[in-house]
Short mmCIF file of C-alpha atoms in Angstrom, two decimals:
data_model
loop_
_atom_site.label_atom_id
_atom_site.label_comp_id
_atom_site.label_asym_id
_atom_site.label_seq_id
_atom_site.Cartn_x
_atom_site.Cartn_y
_atom_site.Cartn_z
CA MET A 2 -60.41 6.34 -37.74
CA GLY A 3 -61.03 5.47 -34.10
CA LEU A 4 -58.27 2.83 -34.19
CA ALA A 5 -55.84 5.22 -35.83
CA ARG A 6 -56.55 7.72 -33.07
CA VAL A 7 -55.45 5.12 -30.52
CA PHE A 8 -52.59 3.43 -32.39
CA VAL A 9 -50.74 6.38 -33.85
CA PRO A 10 -50.03 8.02 -30.47
CA LEU A 11 -49.22 4.57 -29.07
CA LEU A 12 -46.74 3.85 -31.86
CA LEU A 13 -45.24 7.30 -31.46
CA PHE A 14 -44.92 6.68 -27.74
CA VAL A 15 -43.22 3.31 -28.25
CA PHE A 16 -40.84 4.63 -30.92
CA GLY A 17 -40.27 7.66 -28.77
CA LEU A 18 -39.19 5.40 -25.92
CA TYR A 19 -36.78 3.58 -28.23
CA ALA A 20 -35.42 6.87 -29.42
CA VAL A 21 -34.62 8.10 -25.91
CA ALA A 22 -33.60 4.71 -24.56
CA PRO A 23 -29.88 4.97 -25.53
CA ALA A 24 -29.59 8.37 -23.83
CA ALA A 25 -31.06 7.08 -20.56
CA GLU A 26 -29.01 3.84 -20.63
CA ALA A 27 -26.75 3.21 -17.65
CA PRO A 28 -23.08 3.78 -18.52
CA THR A 29 -20.49 1.03 -18.67
CA ARG A 30 -17.95 0.86 -15.87
CA THR A 31 -15.26 2.31 -18.14
CA ASP A 32 -17.44 5.28 -19.13
CA TYR A 33 -18.37 5.82 -15.50
CA VAL A 34 -14.72 5.89 -14.40
CA VAL A 35 -13.87 8.37 -17.17
CA GLN A 36 -16.74 10.66 -16.15
CA LEU A 37 -15.81 10.61 -12.48
CA GLU A 38 -12.13 11.12 -13.08
CA ARG A 39 -12.99 14.19 -15.13
CA ILE A 40 -14.74 15.61 -12.06
CA CYS A 41 -12.17 14.49 -9.51
CA LYS A 42 -8.99 15.62 -11.28
CA PRO A 43 -9.39 19.44 -11.00
CA ARG A 44 -10.83 19.10 -7.51
CA THR A 45 -7.89 16.97 -6.35
CA GLU A 46 -5.55 19.67 -7.67
CA ALA A 47 -7.57 22.29 -5.76
CA THR A 48 -7.29 20.18 -2.60
CA ARG A 49 -3.56 19.90 -3.07
CA ARG A 50 -3.34 23.70 -3.22
CA ALA A 51 -5.67 24.08 -0.23
CA VAL A 52 -3.59 21.91 2.12
CA ARG A 53 -0.24 23.41 1.17
CA GLY A 54 1.67 24.24 4.36
CA VAL A 55 -0.50 22.10 6.62
CA GLN A 56 2.32 19.61 7.23
CA GLU A 57 4.57 22.36 8.62
CA ASP A 58 1.72 23.84 10.69
CA VAL A 59 1.00 20.52 12.36
CA ARG A 60 4.65 19.64 12.82
CA SER A 61 5.20 22.98 14.58
CA GLU A 62 2.04 22.27 16.63
CA HIS A 63 0.14 25.29 15.23
CA LEU A 64 -3.04 23.31 14.75
CA SER A 65 -5.40 26.29 14.58
CA ARG A 66 -3.33 27.71 11.71
CA ALA A 67 -3.89 24.45 9.79
CA ALA A 68 -7.65 24.42 10.52
CA PRO A 69 -8.89 26.81 7.76
CA LYS A 70 -6.75 25.01 5.15
CA VAL A 71 -8.15 21.59 6.06
CA ALA A 72 -11.64 23.11 6.30
CA ARG A 73 -11.28 24.26 2.71
CA ALA A 74 -10.15 20.78 1.66
CA LYS A 75 -13.16 19.36 3.50
CA ARG A 76 -15.55 21.63 1.56
CA ILE A 77 -13.97 20.61 -1.74
CA PHE A 78 -14.23 16.94 -0.73
CA ALA A 79 -17.92 17.21 0.28
CA LYS A 80 -18.79 19.01 -2.96
CA THR A 81 -16.91 16.41 -5.00
CA VAL A 82 -18.83 13.58 -3.32
CA SER A 83 -22.08 15.38 -4.10
CA LEU A 84 -21.08 15.95 -7.76
CA ILE A 85 -19.99 12.38 -8.44
CA GLY A 86 -23.06 11.14 -6.56
CA GLY A 87 -25.22 12.66 -9.31
CA VAL A 88 -23.55 10.72 -12.14
CA PRO A 89 -25.62 7.75 -13.42
CA ARG A 90 -24.08 4.48 -12.22
CA PRO A 91 -23.46 1.21 -14.09
CA GLU A 92 -26.26 -1.28 -13.37
CA ALA A 93 -23.90 -4.09 -12.47
CA ASP A 94 -22.06 -1.99 -9.90
CA LEU A 95 -24.99 -0.38 -8.07
CA ALA A 96 -24.48 -2.27 -4.81
CA LYS A 97 -20.72 -1.77 -4.78
CA LEU A 98 -21.04 1.93 -5.52
CA ALA A 99 -23.66 2.34 -2.80
CA ARG A 100 -21.10 0.93 -0.34
CA TRP A 101 -18.45 3.27 -1.76
CA PHE A 102 -20.63 6.33 -1.28
CA SER A 103 -21.43 5.27 2.31
CA ALA A 104 -17.69 5.00 2.95
CA LEU A 105 -17.11 8.41 1.35
CA HIS A 106 -19.72 9.98 3.65
CA ARG A 107 -17.98 8.43 6.67
CA GLU A 108 -14.68 9.78 5.32
CA SER A 109 -16.27 13.22 5.01
CA LYS A 110 -17.51 13.09 8.62
CA ALA A 111 -14.05 12.06 9.84
CA LEU A 112 -12.55 14.99 7.95
CA GLU A 113 -15.06 17.32 9.58
CA ALA A 114 -14.07 15.97 13.00
CA THR A 115 -10.45 16.60 12.06
CA VAL A 116 -11.22 20.24 11.27
CA ASP A 117 -12.98 20.62 14.66
CA ALA A 118 -10.00 19.12 16.50
CA LEU A 119 -7.60 21.43 14.65
CA ARG A 120 -9.77 24.47 15.45
CA ASP A 121 -9.82 23.50 19.13
CA ASP A 122 -6.04 22.97 19.14
CA ASN A 123 -6.75 19.56 20.63
CA ILE A 124 -3.77 17.34 19.79
CA PRO A 125 -5.00 14.07 21.38
CA ARG A 126 -8.38 14.33 19.62
CA PHE A 127 -6.70 15.34 16.38
CA GLN A 128 -4.48 12.24 16.48
CA ARG A 129 -7.53 10.03 17.00
CA VAL A 130 -9.80 11.51 14.34
CA TRP A 131 -7.03 11.80 11.78
CA ALA A 132 -6.36 8.08 12.17
CA ASP A 133 -10.05 7.45 11.68
CA PHE A 134 -10.00 9.54 8.50
CA ILE A 135 -7.11 7.52 7.04
CA HIS A 136 -8.83 4.28 8.06
CA GLN A 137 -12.10 5.35 6.36
CA ALA A 138 -10.22 6.51 3.26
CA ASN A 139 -8.50 3.14 2.94
CA LYS A 140 -11.79 1.33 3.35
CA ALA A 141 -13.40 3.49 0.66
CA ASN A 142 -10.48 2.88 -1.71
CA ASN A 143 -10.68 -0.87 -1.17
CA VAL A 144 -14.38 -1.01 -2.15
CA VAL A 145 -13.70 0.30 -5.66
CA VAL A 146 -10.22 -1.06 -6.21
CA ALA A 147 -11.40 -2.96 -9.33
CA PHE A 148 -12.48 0.33 -10.93
CA GLY A 149 -8.88 1.53 -11.13
CA PHE A 150 -9.66 5.10 -10.04
CA ASN A 151 -6.78 7.50 -9.90
CA TYR A 152 -7.97 10.97 -8.86
CA CYS A 153 -11.18 9.64 -7.29
CA SER A 154 -9.29 7.52 -4.75
CA PHE A 155 -7.50 9.00 -1.77
CA LYS A 156 -3.71 8.92 -2.05
CA SER A 157 -1.92 10.67 0.77
CA SER A 158 1.31 10.84 -1.25
CA ARG A 159 -0.43 13.37 -3.47
CA PHE A 160 -0.68 15.87 -0.63
CA ARG A 161 2.82 15.61 0.78
CA MET B 4 30.87 -2.72 5.63
CA ARG B 5 29.08 0.49 4.82
CA ARG B 6 26.16 1.58 6.91
CA LEU B 7 23.15 2.94 5.06
CA PRO B 8 22.63 6.41 6.54
CA PRO B 9 19.46 6.92 8.52
CA CYS B 10 16.56 8.62 6.88
CA LEU B 11 14.37 10.69 9.08
CA LEU B 12 10.70 10.16 9.38
CA VAL B 13 8.89 11.60 6.44
CA LEU B 14 5.34 12.33 7.46
CA ALA B 15 2.40 12.15 5.16
CA VAL B 16 -0.30 14.64 4.39
CA LEU B 17 -0.53 16.52 7.63
CA GLY B 18 2.96 15.57 8.55
CA VAL B 19 2.22 14.35 11.98
CA ALA B 20 -0.59 12.72 13.80
CA PHE B 21 -2.28 9.46 13.37
CA ALA B 22 -3.40 6.74 15.62
CA ALA B 23 -1.82 3.50 14.81
CA ALA B 24 -3.63 1.75 12.06
CA ASP B 25 -2.12 -1.48 13.31
CA GLY B 26 -5.25 -3.53 12.91
CA ALA B 27 -5.83 -1.94 9.52
CA PRO B 28 -6.79 -4.06 6.57
CA ALA B 29 -4.29 -4.44 3.76
CA GLU B 30 -4.22 -1.57 1.32
CA GLN B 31 -5.15 -2.50 -2.22
CA SER B 32 -4.69 -1.39 -5.78
CA GLY B 33 -6.11 -2.73 -8.99
CA GLY B 34 -6.25 -2.49 -12.75
CA ALA B 35 -6.39 -4.57 -15.95
CA GLY B 36 -8.07 -7.50 -14.18
CA VAL B 37 -5.50 -7.70 -11.38
CA ARG B 38 -5.90 -6.75 -7.72
CA VAL B 39 -2.90 -6.52 -5.40
CA THR B 40 -2.71 -6.04 -1.64
CA PHE B 41 0.11 -4.88 0.59
CA LYS B 42 0.40 -4.77 4.36
CA GLY B 43 3.16 -3.97 6.78
CA SER B 44 3.97 -3.36 10.41
CA ILE B 45 6.88 -2.48 12.64
CA SER B 46 7.60 -3.92 16.06
CA PRO B 47 7.97 -2.80 18.78
CA LYS B 48 4.99 -0.47 18.63
CA TYR B 49 6.58 2.14 20.90
CA LEU B 50 9.80 3.79 19.76
CA PRO B 51 11.95 6.54 21.26
CA ARG B 52 11.71 10.01 19.76
CA HIS B 53 15.39 10.76 19.51
CA ARG B 54 17.42 7.55 19.26
CA SER B 55 17.11 4.55 16.97
CA VAL B 56 16.38 1.14 18.48
CA PRO B 57 16.35 -2.36 16.94
CA ILE B 58 13.13 -3.15 15.09
CA LYS B 59 11.54 -5.88 13.02
CA VAL B 60 9.57 -5.14 9.85
CA ASN B 61 6.82 -7.43 8.65
CA LEU B 62 5.75 -7.06 5.02
CA SER B 63 3.15 -9.07 3.20
CA GLY B 64 1.33 -8.86 -0.10
CA SER B 65 -0.84 -10.86 -2.43
CA VAL B 66 -2.00 -10.94 -6.05
CA HIS B 67 -5.52 -11.81 -7.18
CA SER B 68 -7.46 -11.90 -10.40
CA SER B 69 -10.34 -9.43 -10.18
CA ASP B 70 -12.32 -10.91 -13.08
CA GLY B 71 -11.52 -14.62 -12.80
CA SER B 72 -9.08 -14.64 -15.67
CA PRO B 73 -5.59 -16.20 -15.26
CA LEU B 74 -3.05 -13.94 -13.57
CA PRO B 75 -0.41 -12.37 -15.79
CA PRO B 76 3.16 -13.23 -14.76
CA MET B 77 4.79 -10.79 -12.34
CA GLN B 78 7.94 -9.42 -13.87
CA ARG B 79 9.35 -7.58 -10.89
CA LEU B 80 8.47 -6.62 -7.34
CA GLU B 81 9.81 -3.43 -5.77
CA ILE B 82 9.36 -2.55 -2.11
CA GLY B 83 10.43 0.75 -0.58
CA PHE B 84 10.67 1.02 3.22
CA GLY B 85 12.88 2.42 5.95
CA ALA B 86 11.28 5.87 5.99
CA ARG B 87 12.28 6.47 9.58
CA GLY B 88 15.14 4.11 10.13
CA ALA B 89 18.30 2.52 8.89
CA LEU B 90 19.63 -0.77 7.64
CA ASP B 91 22.98 -1.83 9.07
CA ALA B 92 24.66 -5.04 8.01
CA GLY B 93 28.12 -4.02 9.21
CA GLY B 94 29.99 -7.03 10.51
CA LEU B 95 27.20 -9.42 9.55
CA PRO B 96 28.46 -12.42 7.51
CA THR B 97 27.16 -12.80 3.96
CA CYS B 98 26.05 -15.97 2.26
CA SER B 99 26.40 -16.87 -1.39
CA PRO B 100 23.31 -17.93 -3.36
CA ARG B 101 25.30 -20.86 -4.71
CA ARG B 102 25.37 -22.36 -1.21
CA LEU B 103 21.57 -22.14 -1.02
CA ARG B 104 20.61 -23.47 -4.44
CA ASN B 105 18.76 -26.81 -4.28
CA ALA B 106 19.21 -26.93 -0.52
CA THR B 107 16.62 -28.16 1.92
CA ARG B 108 15.64 -25.86 4.78
CA ARG B 109 17.97 -27.69 7.16
CA GLN B 110 20.88 -27.57 4.71
CA ALA B 111 20.33 -23.85 4.07
CA LEU B 112 20.39 -23.10 7.78
CA ALA B 113 23.44 -25.28 8.35
CA ARG B 114 25.35 -23.44 5.61
CA CYS B 115 24.26 -19.85 6.22
CA ARG B 116 22.75 -19.51 9.72
CA SER B 117 25.20 -16.74 10.67
CA SER B 118 23.78 -14.50 7.93
CA LEU B 119 20.10 -15.10 8.68
CA VAL B 120 18.12 -11.82 8.73
CA GLY B 121 14.50 -12.91 8.41
CA ARG B 122 11.91 -15.54 7.64
CA GLY B 123 8.46 -15.92 6.12
CA GLU B 124 6.36 -17.73 3.56
CA ILE B 125 5.64 -17.54 -0.16
CA VAL B 126 2.66 -18.92 -2.04
CA ALA B 127 3.19 -19.59 -5.75
CA GLU B 128 0.79 -20.94 -8.32
CA VAL B 129 1.87 -23.36 -11.04
CA PRO B 130 -0.82 -23.39 -13.77
CA VAL B 131 -0.41 -27.04 -14.79
CA ASN B 132 -4.20 -27.26 -14.96
CA ARG B 133 -6.02 -24.05 -15.90
CA ASP B 134 -8.99 -24.78 -13.62
CA ARG B 135 -7.03 -26.14 -10.69
CA PRO B 136 -3.58 -24.61 -10.56
CA LEU B 137 -1.07 -26.27 -8.28
CA LEU B 138 -0.33 -24.18 -5.20
CA VAL B 139 3.06 -24.42 -3.53
CA ARG B 140 3.70 -22.86 -0.11
CA PRO B 141 7.42 -22.87 0.58
CA ARG B 142 8.64 -21.40 3.84
CA VAL B 143 11.45 -18.94 3.33
CA TYR B 144 14.57 -17.84 5.16
CA ALA B 145 16.18 -14.50 4.34
CA PHE B 146 19.97 -14.40 4.30
CA ASN B 147 22.27 -11.40 4.14
CA GLY B 148 24.22 -11.31 0.88
CA ARG B 149 26.03 -9.23 -1.70
CA SER B 150 25.74 -9.09 -5.46
CA ASN B 151 28.14 -7.08 -7.65
CA GLY B 152 29.11 -4.94 -4.68
CA ARG B 153 25.49 -4.22 -3.79
CA ARG B 154 23.83 -5.39 -0.63
CA ALA B 155 21.25 -8.12 -1.20
CA ILE B 156 18.99 -10.54 0.59
CA TRP B 157 18.67 -14.11 -0.64
CA LEU B 158 15.26 -15.57 0.02
CA HIS B 159 15.69 -19.31 0.22
CA ALA B 160 12.34 -21.03 -0.37
CA TYR B 161 11.81 -24.69 0.37
CA ALA B 162 8.75 -26.95 0.56
CA PRO B 163 8.98 -30.74 0.91
CA SER B 164 5.64 -31.41 -0.79
CA PRO B 165 5.34 -30.72 -3.65
CA PRO B 166 9.15 -30.53 -3.59
CA VAL B 167 10.29 -26.98 -4.28
CA SER B 168 13.60 -25.25 -3.64
CA PHE B 169 14.65 -21.95 -5.16
CA VAL B 170 16.41 -18.70 -4.30
CA LEU B 171 14.63 -15.40 -4.87
CA PRO B 172 17.12 -12.51 -4.92
CA LEU B 173 16.18 -9.19 -3.32
CA TYR B 174 18.60 -6.45 -4.34
CA LEU B 175 18.85 -3.49 -1.97
CA ARG B 176 19.55 0.07 -2.92
CA ARG B 177 19.36 3.42 -1.22
CA LEU B 178 16.50 5.71 -2.12
CA ASP B 179 16.13 9.44 -1.75
CA GLY B 180 12.74 10.71 -0.72
CA ALA B 181 10.06 9.17 1.41
CA PHE B 182 11.67 5.74 1.67
CA GLY B 183 15.28 5.08 2.55
CA ILE B 184 15.70 1.58 1.24
CA GLN B 185 14.38 -0.13 -1.89
CA ILE B 186 14.19 -3.88 -2.44
CA GLU B 187 14.02 -5.01 -6.06
CA SER B 188 13.30 -8.58 -6.99
CA PRO B 189 13.33 -9.97 -10.56
CA VAL B 190 10.53 -12.39 -9.74
CA ARG B 191 10.02 -13.85 -13.20
CA ARG B 192 13.71 -14.41 -13.85
CA ALA B 193 14.08 -16.18 -10.52
CA LEU B 194 10.91 -18.30 -10.63
CA GLY B 195 10.92 -19.09 -14.34
CA SER B 196 8.09 -18.54 -16.79
CA TRP B 197 5.58 -20.99 -15.26
CA PRO B 198 5.12 -20.29 -11.57
CA ARG B 199 3.19 -17.16 -10.58
CA LEU B 200 3.81 -15.46 -7.24
CA ARG B 201 0.48 -15.32 -5.40
CA SER B 202 1.50 -13.99 -1.99
CA PHE B 203 4.42 -13.37 0.30
CA GLU B 204 4.91 -12.63 3.96
CA ILE B 205 8.31 -11.84 5.37
CA THR B 206 9.67 -10.54 8.65
CA LEU B 207 13.07 -8.87 8.53
CA GLY B 208 15.23 -7.94 11.50
CA ARG B 209 18.05 -9.34 13.56
CA ARG B 210 20.14 -8.34 16.54
CA TYR B 211 23.78 -9.39 16.45
CA ARG B 212 27.20 -8.46 17.80
CA ALA B 213 30.03 -7.09 15.71
CA ASP B 214 33.24 -5.38 16.83
CA HIS B 215 32.31 -6.21 20.43
CA ARG B 216 29.16 -4.12 20.36
CA PRO B 217 25.46 -4.88 19.85
CA ARG B 218 24.01 -4.01 16.48
CA SER B 219 20.72 -4.41 14.69
CA TYR B 220 20.05 -5.17 11.04
CA LEU B 221 17.12 -2.72 11.11
CA SER B 222 16.58 0.18 13.48
CA ALA B 223 14.19 3.12 13.71
CA ARG B 224 12.91 5.97 15.84
CA CYS B 225 9.73 7.99 15.95
CA PRO B 226 10.71 11.67 15.81
CA LEU B 227 7.42 13.31 16.70
CA PRO B 228 6.97 16.87 17.95
CA PRO B 229 6.94 17.09 21.78
CA SER B 230 3.15 17.17 22.27
CA PHE B 231 2.42 14.27 19.94
CA THR B 232 2.42 10.63 21.00
CA ILE B 233 1.34 9.06 17.75
CA GLY B 234 2.56 9.69 14.23
CA ILE B 235 1.32 8.16 11.05
CA ALA B 236 3.56 7.98 8.06
CA PRO B 237 3.96 5.97 4.87
CA ILE B 238 6.09 3.06 6.09
CA ALA B 239 6.36 1.10 2.87
CA ARG B 240 5.41 1.11 -0.77
CA ALA B 241 5.12 -1.92 -3.05
CA THR B 242 5.16 -1.77 -6.84
CA TYR B 243 4.03 -4.89 -8.66
CA LEU B 244 5.13 -4.95 -12.30
CA PHE B 245 3.29 -7.48 -14.45
CA ALA B 246 4.11 -8.45 -18.01
CA PRO B 247 2.94 -6.89 -20.24
CA ARG B 248 0.77 -4.84 -17.84
CA PRO B 249 -0.37 -3.52 -15.39
CA THR B 250 2.01 -1.82 -12.97
CA LEU B 251 0.29 -1.40 -9.61
CA THR B 252 1.58 0.59 -6.66
CA VAL B 253 0.34 0.38 -3.06
CA THR B 254 1.59 2.65 -0.29
CA ILE B 255 0.81 1.75 3.31
CA GLN B 256 0.65 4.13 6.23
CA ARG B 257 1.08 2.98 9.79
CA GLY B 258 1.51 4.65 13.12
CA CYS B 259 4.51 4.89 15.34
CA ARG B 260 4.03 5.69 19.01
CA VAL B 261 6.14 7.25 21.68
CA ARG B 262 5.57 7.03 25.43
CA ARG B 263 4.75 10.26 27.24
#
């Protein structure tokens, strides 16, 4: 009776662990990409809408007019990074994804600096920080090139 | 000969602004076990805002296996460039690919030097042994040519050891949109079914005289708004088409600068 009192809960605990194990299992790379793309796609579309007209604003040197549009894109970007950061990552890619998320945070900071430069109507600073943003975006893309992301990688042609 | 009309600078994302990403790493794309890179630059770094000047374009790319498996054969390579410039081969002699076939480097130059428009290097892999494929690194010369009325560039590749000589055709056509000129190369048809293109690096551009006036094979300007000194734009796009898949596209953005 005493043994049963110890073993039954133990067995239940062990079987319970087995039962929940598949749910807690890290996803495969393919599953991970599918999950992230599902998050990124609508947010990329929202970014595209947010930056509409920015090209003309900058070309006509109305930087402050472009600032709220890019600020909106920046908020969408930061939220996207936070959402995809919460998705469980494949075990084999943990190190690579950690580097990717670091690069995405640097990209986010560069975008924030871009918004500040636009708000201040500061063309020389805007030129510098925008270049830094593109550089950071390329670096981030290169880290996860093997994943074959579409919407979760930065493609400037999408926002033309 | 007909001059390809100039295409104005098409600016990306924010249209203007960018510091030159000249020291930038190559942009990459990947999928289906293949990773490709593409890199490009324009010289000189500083260009006038309002008038086109002679330039040289350097383009390079490479193909890698991302999971260690053998590379699939590349069917075709397409490169779009010339977003803010023009290609002018008016008055420049053309060379026939027949004169280049099986020629050494010296013979190719002797026969077609007047139509030389660029040079570079190719690395190709011949998988004679699966574990240790044979690498060949022929140097290439680019010659101005024509094919079925279309402008073309013949890339003559030659290496003495292991002995290799072939001609890789690059067909040119005008593009609407972000890039003014597209190069299309039927890589597999030209190289055959065995060799795999691993990397290429080519510099195009030449100054010459025709009709008693100086001309340039490639020219460009940097039409920025008055207060800007640096503009970043997509300068070239490469599409690598493998058989049966994948098709990978890489667009590169680089800066052009104007002096105050």
